[in-house]
PDB file of C-alpha atoms in Angstrom:
ATOM      1  CA  MET A  24      -3.721   8.277  -9.235  1.00 48.00           C
ATOM      2  CA  ILE A  25      -4.493  11.493  -7.395  1.00 54.00           C
ATOM      3  CA  ILE A  26      -7.627  11.301  -5.293  1.00 65.00           C
ATOM      4  CA  ASP A  27     -10.172  14.015  -6.014  1.00 74.00           C
ATOM      5  CA  ARG A  28     -11.867  16.237  -3.456  1.00 82.00           C
ATOM      6  CA  ALA A  29     -15.252  14.454  -3.689  1.00 85.00           C
ATOM      7  CA  ILE A  30     -13.683  11.121  -2.713  1.00 84.00           C
ATOM      8  CA  LYS A  31     -11.847  12.764   0.178  1.00 88.00           C
ATOM      9  CA  GLU A  32     -15.149  14.242   1.403  1.00 89.00           C
ATOM     10  CA  ARG A  33     -16.913  10.850   1.187  1.00 88.00           C
ATOM     11  CA  VAL A  34     -14.099   9.233   3.177  1.00 90.00           C
ATOM     12  CA  LYS A  35     -14.224  12.045   5.733  1.00 92.00           C
ATOM     13  CA  ASP A  36     -18.014  11.568   6.082  1.00 92.00           C
ATOM     14  CA  ARG A  37     -17.475   7.833   6.481  1.00 89.00           C
ATOM     15  CA  MET A  38     -14.975   8.525   9.267  1.00 93.00           C
ATOM     16  CA  ILE A  39     -17.349  10.921  11.044  1.00 94.00           C
ATOM     17  CA  ASN A  40     -20.155   8.337  10.912  1.00 93.00           C
ATOM     18  CA  TYR A  41     -17.844   5.584  12.122  1.00 93.00           C
ATOM     19  CA  LEU A  42     -16.498   7.686  15.003  1.00 95.00           C
ATOM     20  CA  GLU A  43     -19.989   8.749  16.089  1.00 95.00           C
ATOM     21  CA  HIS A  44     -21.367   5.225  15.863  1.00 94.00           C
ATOM     22  CA  SER A  45     -18.378   3.848  17.805  1.00 94.00           C
ATOM     23  CA  LYS A  46     -18.536   6.721  20.321  1.00 95.00           C
ATOM     24  CA  LEU A  47     -14.949   7.740  19.549  1.00 95.00           C
ATOM     25  CA  ARG A  48     -13.573  11.267  19.607  1.00 94.00           C
ATOM     26  CA  LYS A  49     -13.329  13.332  16.426  1.00 95.00           C
ATOM     27  CA  THR A  50      -9.802  14.645  16.957  1.00 95.00           C
ATOM     28  CA  PRO A  51      -8.010  17.093  14.651  1.00 94.00           C
ATOM     29  CA  GLU A  52      -5.110  14.613  14.495  1.00 95.00           C
ATOM     30  CA  ARG A  53      -7.299  11.898  12.978  1.00 96.00           C
ATOM     31  CA  PHE A  54      -8.637  14.272  10.336  1.00 95.00           C
ATOM     32  CA  ALA A  55      -5.158  15.601   9.489  1.00 95.00           C
ATOM     33  CA  ILE A  56      -3.685  12.107   9.233  1.00 96.00           C
ATOM     34  CA  LEU A  57      -6.536  10.867   7.037  1.00 95.00           C
ATOM     35  CA  ASP A  58      -6.286  13.920   4.786  1.00 93.00           C
ATOM     36  CA  THR A  59      -2.527  13.418   4.434  1.00 95.00           C
ATOM     37  CA  ILE A  60      -2.930   9.719   3.629  1.00 94.00           C
ATOM     38  CA  TYR A  61      -5.338  10.604   0.843  1.00 92.00           C
ATOM     39  CA  ASP A  62      -2.777  13.070  -0.560  1.00 92.00           C
ATOM     40  CA  ILE A  63      -0.124  10.347  -0.872  1.00 91.00           C
ATOM     41  CA  GLU A  64       0.059   8.585  -4.199  1.00 85.00           C
ATOM     42  CA  GLY A  65       0.641   4.851  -3.744  1.00 82.00           C
ATOM     43  CA  PRO A  66       1.830   2.815  -0.767  1.00 87.00           C
ATOM     44  CA  PHE A  67       3.616   4.547   2.132  1.00 93.00           C
ATOM     45  CA  SER A  68       5.286   3.642   5.397  1.00 94.00           C
ATOM     46  CA  ILE A  69       4.485   5.101   8.812  1.00 96.00           C
ATOM     47  CA  ASP A  70       7.855   6.898   8.678  1.00 95.00           C
ATOM     48  CA  GLU A  71       7.009   8.475   5.307  1.00 95.00           C
ATOM     49  CA  LEU A  72       3.604   9.527   6.628  1.00 97.00           C
ATOM     50  CA  ASN A  73       5.273  11.075   9.664  1.00 97.00           C
ATOM     51  CA  GLN A  74       7.770  12.963   7.463  1.00 97.00           C
ATOM     52  CA  ILE A  75       4.966  14.406   5.332  1.00 96.00           C
ATOM     53  CA  LEU A  76       3.032  15.498   8.417  1.00 96.00           C
ATOM     54  CA  GLU A  77       6.216  17.059   9.867  1.00 96.00           C
ATOM     55  CA  SER A  78       6.823  18.937   6.594  1.00 96.00           C
ATOM     56  CA  ARG A  79       3.294  20.356   7.005  1.00 94.00           C
ATOM     57  CA  ASN A  80       4.209  21.439  10.561  1.00 94.00           C
ATOM     58  CA  PHE A  81       1.773  18.944  12.028  1.00 94.00           C
ATOM     59  CA  HIS A  82       3.471  16.975  14.790  1.00 94.00           C
ATOM     60  CA  VAL A  83       2.009  13.740  16.132  1.00 95.00           C
ATOM     61  CA  SER A  84       3.513  10.843  18.020  1.00 95.00           C
ATOM     62  CA  ARG A  85       4.219   7.521  16.350  1.00 94.00           C
ATOM     63  CA  ALA A  86       1.675   5.933  18.692  1.00 96.00           C
ATOM     64  CA  THR A  87      -0.972   8.329  17.369  1.00 96.00           C
ATOM     65  CA  LEU A  88      -0.013   7.477  13.787  1.00 97.00           C
ATOM     66  CA  TYR A  89      -0.206   3.741  14.402  1.00 96.00           C
ATOM     67  CA  SER A  90      -3.526   3.949  16.247  1.00 96.00           C
ATOM     68  CA  ALA A  91      -5.024   6.227  13.567  1.00 96.00           C
ATOM     69  CA  VAL A  92      -3.900   3.942  10.738  1.00 96.00           C
ATOM     70  CA  LYS A  93      -5.280   0.927  12.621  1.00 95.00           C
ATOM     71  CA  LEU A  94      -8.602   2.758  13.005  1.00 95.00           C
ATOM     72  CA  PHE A  95      -8.626   3.629   9.280  1.00 94.00           C
ATOM     73  CA  MET A  96      -8.014  -0.037   8.419  1.00 91.00           C
ATOM     74  CA  GLU A  97     -10.993  -1.000  10.602  1.00 90.00           C
ATOM     75  CA  MET A  98     -13.043   1.600   8.718  1.00 89.00           C
ATOM     76  CA  ARG A  99     -11.773   0.094   5.439  1.00 84.00           C
ATOM     77  CA  VAL A 100     -10.416   3.387   4.120  1.00 89.00           C
ATOM     78  CA  VAL A 101      -6.764   2.276   4.380  1.00 91.00           C
ATOM     79  CA  VAL A 102      -5.310  -1.087   3.372  1.00 87.00           C
ATOM     80  CA  ARG A 103      -2.059  -2.699   4.568  1.00 89.00           C
ATOM     81  CA  HIS A 104       0.457  -4.389   2.257  1.00 85.00           C
ATOM     82  CA  LYS A 105       3.394  -6.593   3.224  1.00 82.00           C
ATOM     83  CA  PHE A 106       6.200  -5.895   0.773  1.00 79.00           C
ATOM     84  CA  ASN A 107       9.866  -6.937   0.902  1.00 72.00           C
ATOM     85  CA  GLU A 108      10.819  -3.588   2.390  1.00 75.00           C
ATOM     86  CA  GLY A 109       8.233  -4.028   5.121  1.00 83.00           C
ATOM     87  CA  VAL A 110       4.664  -3.094   5.869  1.00 90.00           C
ATOM     88  CA  ARG A 111       3.210  -0.284   3.787  1.00 90.00           C
ATOM     89  CA  TYR A 112      -0.231   1.279   3.754  1.00 92.00           C
ATOM     90  CA  GLU A 113      -2.378   2.756   1.014  1.00 89.00           C
ATOM     91  CA  ALA A 114      -5.534   4.839   0.730  1.00 88.00           C
ATOM     92  CA  TYR A 115      -8.479   2.590  -0.090  1.00 81.00           C
ATOM     93  CA  TRP A 116     -11.694   4.351  -1.039  1.00 71.00           C
ATOM     94  CA  LYS A 117     -13.540   1.771  -3.104  1.00 63.00           C
ATOM     95  CA  ASP A 118     -13.413  -1.886  -4.059  1.00 56.00           C
ATOM     96  CA  GLU A 119     -10.031  -2.045  -5.724  1.00 66.00           C
ATOM     97  CA  ASP A 120      -7.714  -4.538  -7.285  1.00 77.00           C
ATOM     98  CA  HIS A 121      -3.936  -4.203  -7.139  1.00 75.00           C
ATOM     99  CA  THR A 122      -1.225  -6.339  -8.710  1.00 85.00           C
ATOM    100  CA  TYR A 123       2.372  -5.639  -7.737  1.00 84.00           C
ATOM    101  CA  GLN A 124       5.651  -6.968  -9.075  1.00 87.00           C
ATOM    102  CA  ILE A 125       8.334  -7.098  -6.398  1.00 85.00           C
ATOM    103  CA  CYS A 126      12.032  -7.663  -6.999  1.00 86.00           C
ATOM    104  CA  LYS A 127      13.339 -10.188  -4.464  1.00 83.00           C
ATOM    105  CA  MET A 128      16.831  -8.682  -4.632  1.00 84.00           C
ATOM    106  CA  CYS A 129      16.400  -4.896  -4.437  1.00 83.00           C
ATOM    107  CA  GLY A 130      12.789  -4.799  -3.198  1.00 78.00           C
ATOM    108  CA  ARG A 131      11.605  -2.441  -5.932  1.00 81.00           C
ATOM    109  CA  THR A 132       7.812  -2.600  -6.038  1.00 82.00           C
ATOM    110  CA  THR A 133       5.801  -1.602  -9.087  1.00 84.00           C
ATOM    111  CA  GLU A 134       2.052  -1.716  -9.554  1.00 84.00           C
ATOM    112  CA  ILE A 135       1.145  -3.420 -12.825  1.00 88.00           C
ATOM    113  CA  ASP A 136      -2.055  -3.952 -14.787  1.00 88.00           C
ATOM    114  CA  VAL A 137      -2.894  -7.591 -15.538  1.00 89.00           C
ATOM    115  CA  PRO A 138      -6.378  -7.526 -17.113  1.00 89.00           C
ATOM    116  CA  LEU A 139      -6.691 -11.315 -17.464  1.00 91.00           C
ATOM    117  CA  VAL A 140      -6.023 -11.896 -13.741  1.00 90.00           C
ATOM    118  CA  THR A 141      -8.415  -9.102 -12.772  1.00 87.00           C
ATOM    119  CA  GLU A 142     -11.125 -10.435 -15.070  1.00 90.00           C
ATOM    120  CA  THR A 143     -10.674 -13.995 -13.799  1.00 91.00           C
ATOM    121  CA  LEU A 144     -10.900 -13.003 -10.129  1.00 89.00           C
ATOM    122  CA  ASN A 145     -13.841 -10.667 -10.750  1.00 86.00           C
ATOM    123  CA  ASN A 146     -15.794 -13.395 -12.557  1.00 89.00           C
ATOM    124  CA  TYR A 147     -14.984 -16.152 -10.084  1.00 90.00           C
ATOM    125  CA  HIS A 148     -17.960 -17.392  -8.033  1.00 90.00           C
ATOM    126  CA  TYR A 149     -16.962 -17.129  -4.377  1.00 91.00           C
ATOM    127  CA  ARG A 150     -18.859 -19.288  -1.895  1.00 91.00           C
ATOM    128  CA  ARG A 151     -20.105 -17.549   1.224  1.00 93.00           C
ATOM    129  CA  PHE A 152     -17.745 -14.690   0.564  1.00 90.00           C
ATOM    130  CA  ARG A 153     -18.047 -11.210  -0.925  1.00 84.00           C
ATOM    131  CA  LYS A 154     -14.890 -10.069  -2.688  1.00 82.00           C
ATOM    132  CA  GLU A 155     -14.198  -6.376  -2.163  1.00 78.00           C
ATOM    133  CA  GLY A 156     -10.866  -6.226  -3.919  1.00 77.00           C
ATOM    134  CA  PHE A 157      -7.577  -8.042  -4.119  1.00 80.00           C
ATOM    135  CA  SER A 158      -3.847  -7.523  -3.907  1.00 79.00           C
ATOM    136  CA  LEU A 159      -1.619  -9.901  -5.816  1.00 85.00           C
ATOM    137  CA  TYR A 160       2.151  -9.952  -5.291  1.00 84.00           C
ATOM    138  CA  VAL A 161       4.362 -11.346  -8.066  1.00 87.00           C
ATOM    139  CA  TYR A 162       7.948 -11.947  -6.937  1.00 87.00           C
ATOM    140  CA  GLY A 163      10.964 -12.162  -9.223  1.00 90.00           C
ATOM    141  CA  LEU A 164      14.035 -10.226 -10.305  1.00 92.00           C
ATOM    142  CA  CYS A 165      13.909  -6.853 -12.040  1.00 91.00           C
ATOM    143  CA  SER A 166      16.010  -6.284 -15.161  1.00 93.00           C
ATOM    144  CA  SER A 167      18.580  -4.201 -13.244  1.00 92.00           C
ATOM    145  CA  CYS A 168      19.183  -6.947 -10.685  1.00 91.00           C
ATOM    146  CA  ARG A 169      19.298  -9.634 -13.387  1.00 91.00           C
ATOM    147  CA  ALA A 170      21.910  -7.576 -15.249  1.00 92.00           C
ATOM    148  CA  LEU A 171      23.920  -7.166 -12.030  1.00 90.00           C
ATOM    149  CA  ILE A 172      23.854 -10.930 -11.390  1.00 89.00           C
ATOM    150  CA  THR A 173      24.858 -11.649 -14.979  1.00 88.00           C
ATOM    151  CA  LYS A 174      27.733  -9.175 -14.720  1.00 87.00           C
ATOM    152  CA  LYS A 175      28.959 -10.736 -11.433  1.00 84.00           C
ATOM    153  CA  ASN A 176      28.720 -14.235 -12.936  1.00 83.00           C
ATOM    154  CA  ASN A 177      30.695 -13.162 -16.020  1.00 82.00           C
ATOM    155  CA  ILE A 178      33.409 -11.607 -13.825  1.00 80.00           C
ATOM    156  CA  GLN A 179      33.678 -14.835 -11.782  1.00 79.00           C
ATOM    157  CA  ILE A 180      33.878 -16.961 -14.955  1.00 78.00           C
ATOM    158  CA  ASN A 181      36.622 -14.709 -16.378  1.00 77.00           C
ATOM    159  CA  LYS A 182      38.581 -14.912 -13.088  1.00 77.00           C
ATOM    160  CA  LYS A 183      38.378 -18.724 -13.138  1.00 75.00           C
ATOM    161  CA  LYS A 184      39.565 -18.805 -16.749  1.00 75.00           C
ATOM    162  CA  ARG A 185      42.553 -16.555 -15.915  1.00 76.00           C
ATOM    163  CA  ASN A 186      43.443 -18.618 -12.851  1.00 77.00           C
ATOM    164  CA  SER A 187      43.303 -21.905 -14.810  1.00 71.00           C
ATOM    165  CA  ASN A 188      45.722 -20.585 -17.462  1.00 62.00           C
TER     166      ASN A 188
END
Protein backbone atom coordinates (compact mmCIF):
# COMPACT_ATOMS: atom_id res chain seq x y z
CA MET A 1 0.00 0.00 0.00
CA ILE A 2 1.40 3.37 -0.99
CA ILE A 3 1.20 5.95 1.77
CA ASP A 4 -0.55 9.16 0.80
CA ARG A 5 0.76 12.68 1.34
CA ALA A 6 -1.64 13.47 4.22
CA ILE A 7 -0.34 10.52 6.25
CA LYS A 8 3.25 11.55 5.56
CA GLU A 9 2.45 15.07 6.80
CA ARG A 10 0.83 13.74 9.99
CA VAL A 11 3.88 11.57 10.67
CA LYS A 12 6.18 14.51 9.99
CA ASP A 13 4.16 16.67 12.43
CA ARG A 14 4.35 13.88 15.00
CA MET A 15 8.13 13.79 14.59
CA ILE A 16 8.44 17.57 14.97
CA ASN A 17 6.36 17.48 18.17
CA TYR A 18 8.35 14.55 19.52
CA LEU A 19 11.70 16.20 18.75
CA GLU A 20 10.63 19.51 20.31
CA HIS A 21 9.21 17.84 23.40
CA SER A 22 12.36 15.71 23.79
CA LYS A 23 14.62 18.70 23.07
CA LEU A 24 16.25 16.89 20.13
CA ARG A 25 17.54 18.51 16.96
CA LYS A 26 15.40 18.66 13.82
CA THR A 27 18.06 17.56 11.35
CA PRO A 28 17.58 17.32 7.58
CA GLU A 29 18.87 13.73 7.78
CA ARG A 30 16.04 12.67 10.08
CA PHE A 31 13.43 14.21 7.80
CA ALA A 32 14.97 12.66 4.66
CA ILE A 33 15.21 9.22 6.26
CA LEU A 34 11.63 9.36 7.53
CA ASP A 35 10.35 10.52 4.14
CA THR A 36 12.23 7.70 2.40
CA ILE A 37 10.90 5.10 4.84
CA TYR A 38 7.36 6.22 4.09
CA ASP A 39 8.06 5.84 0.35
CA ILE A 40 9.05 2.18 0.77
CA GLU A 41 6.29 -0.35 0.30
CA GLY A 42 6.54 -3.15 2.87
CA PRO A 43 9.37 -4.24 5.16
CA PHE A 44 12.95 -3.12 4.43
CA SER A 45 16.43 -3.63 5.80
CA ILE A 46 18.85 -0.89 6.84
CA ASP A 47 20.96 -1.80 3.78
CA GLU A 48 17.96 -1.37 1.46
CA LEU A 49 17.13 1.95 3.09
CA ASN A 50 20.73 3.07 2.62
CA GLN A 51 20.68 2.04 -1.06
CA ILE A 52 17.50 4.03 -1.69
CA LEU A 53 18.95 7.10 0.03
CA GLU A 54 22.17 6.72 -2.00
CA SER A 55 20.15 6.48 -5.23
CA ARG A 56 18.56 9.81 -4.23
CA ASN A 57 22.07 11.26 -3.74
CA PHE A 58 21.50 11.57 -0.01
CA HIS A 59 24.47 10.13 1.86
CA VAL A 60 24.28 9.27 5.55
CA SER A 61 26.32 6.99 7.76
CA ARG A 62 25.00 3.64 8.94
CA ALA A 63 25.17 4.96 12.50
CA THR A 64 22.84 7.81 11.51
CA LEU A 65 20.45 5.34 9.88
CA TYR A 66 20.37 3.08 12.93
CA SER A 67 19.91 5.95 15.37
CA ALA A 68 17.16 7.52 13.22
CA VAL A 69 15.29 4.22 12.89
CA LYS A 70 15.61 3.65 16.65
CA LEU A 71 14.18 7.14 17.23
CA PHE A 72 11.30 6.43 14.81
CA MET A 73 10.53 3.19 16.68
CA GLU A 74 10.39 5.16 19.95
CA MET A 75 7.99 7.57 18.24
CA ARG A 76 5.95 4.57 17.06
CA VAL A 77 6.10 5.54 13.39
CA VAL A 78 8.33 2.58 12.44
CA VAL A 79 7.97 -1.03 13.58
CA ARG A 80 10.65 -3.75 13.65
CA HIS A 81 10.09 -7.32 12.43
CA LYS A 82 12.33 -10.34 12.96
CA PHE A 83 12.12 -12.48 9.84
CA ASN A 84 14.26 -15.44 8.77
CA GLU A 85 16.42 -13.18 6.63
CA GLY A 86 17.02 -10.90 9.60
CA VAL A 87 15.62 -7.75 11.12
CA ARG A 88 13.44 -5.64 8.86
CA TYR A 89 11.57 -2.41 9.50
CA GLU A 90 8.29 -1.02 8.21
CA ALA A 91 6.46 2.29 8.21
CA TYR A 92 3.79 2.27 10.91
CA TRP A 93 1.34 5.17 10.85
CA LYS A 94 -1.71 3.79 12.61
CA ASP A 95 -2.84 0.83 14.67
CA GLU A 96 -2.19 -1.99 12.25
CA ASP A 97 -2.36 -5.72 12.07
CA HIS A 98 0.03 -7.80 9.97
CA THR A 99 0.12 -11.53 9.33
CA TYR A 100 3.10 -12.94 7.47
CA GLN A 101 3.81 -16.39 6.09
CA ILE A 102 7.52 -17.20 6.11
CA CYS A 103 9.15 -20.12 4.33
CA LYS A 104 11.64 -21.78 6.68
CA MET A 105 13.76 -22.98 3.75
CA CYS A 106 14.12 -20.00 1.38
CA GLY A 107 12.98 -17.24 3.76
CA ARG A 108 10.39 -15.84 1.37
CA THR A 109 8.04 -13.62 3.37
CA THR A 110 4.54 -12.76 2.20
CA GLU A 111 1.94 -10.66 3.97
CA ILE A 112 -1.41 -12.45 4.05
CA ASP A 113 -4.93 -11.52 5.11
CA VAL A 114 -6.47 -13.80 7.75
CA PRO A 115 -9.78 -12.14 8.72
CA LEU A 116 -10.70 -14.70 11.39
CA VAL A 117 -7.41 -14.20 13.27
CA THR A 118 -7.71 -10.42 12.99
CA GLU A 119 -11.31 -10.47 14.20
CA THR A 120 -10.46 -12.77 17.11
CA LEU A 121 -7.55 -10.64 18.31
CA ASN A 122 -9.50 -7.40 17.85
CA ASN A 123 -12.42 -8.72 19.90
CA TYR A 124 -10.31 -10.26 22.65
CA HIS A 125 -10.58 -8.53 26.04
CA TYR A 126 -7.04 -7.67 27.13
CA ARG A 127 -6.45 -7.10 30.84
CA ARG A 128 -4.49 -4.00 31.76
CA PHE A 129 -3.27 -3.72 28.21
CA ARG A 130 -4.21 -1.65 25.17
CA LYS A 131 -3.61 -3.45 21.89
CA GLU A 132 -2.34 -1.13 19.18
CA GLY A 133 -1.75 -3.73 16.51
CA PHE A 134 -0.19 -7.12 16.02
CA SER A 135 2.25 -9.01 13.85
CA LEU A 136 1.76 -12.73 13.47
CA TYR A 137 4.40 -14.93 11.83
CA VAL A 138 3.32 -18.27 10.34
CA TYR A 139 6.27 -20.53 9.48
CA GLY A 140 6.20 -23.37 6.98
CA LEU A 141 7.39 -24.33 3.51
CA CYS A 142 6.34 -22.52 0.34
CA SER A 143 5.17 -24.55 -2.66
CA SER A 144 8.47 -24.02 -4.51
CA CYS A 145 10.53 -25.40 -1.63
CA ARG A 146 8.12 -28.30 -1.10
CA ALA A 147 8.43 -29.16 -4.80
CA LEU A 148 12.23 -28.98 -4.55
CA ILE A 149 12.24 -31.33 -1.54
CA THR A 150 9.89 -33.74 -3.29
CA LYS A 151 12.10 -33.72 -6.38
CA LYS A 152 15.25 -34.40 -4.30
CA ASN A 153 13.49 -37.22 -2.44
CA ASN A 154 12.32 -38.80 -5.71
CA ILE A 155 15.87 -38.63 -7.13
CA GLN A 156 17.26 -40.32 -3.98
CA ILE A 157 14.59 -43.05 -4.12
CA ASN A 158 15.35 -43.70 -7.81
CA LYS A 159 19.11 -43.89 -7.07
CA LYS A 160 18.49 -46.44 -4.29
CA LYS A 161 16.30 -48.52 -6.60
CA ARG A 162 19.01 -48.52 -9.31
CA ASN A 163 21.72 -49.42 -6.81
CA SER A 164 19.68 -52.32 -5.37
CA ASN A 165 19.15 -53.86 -8.83
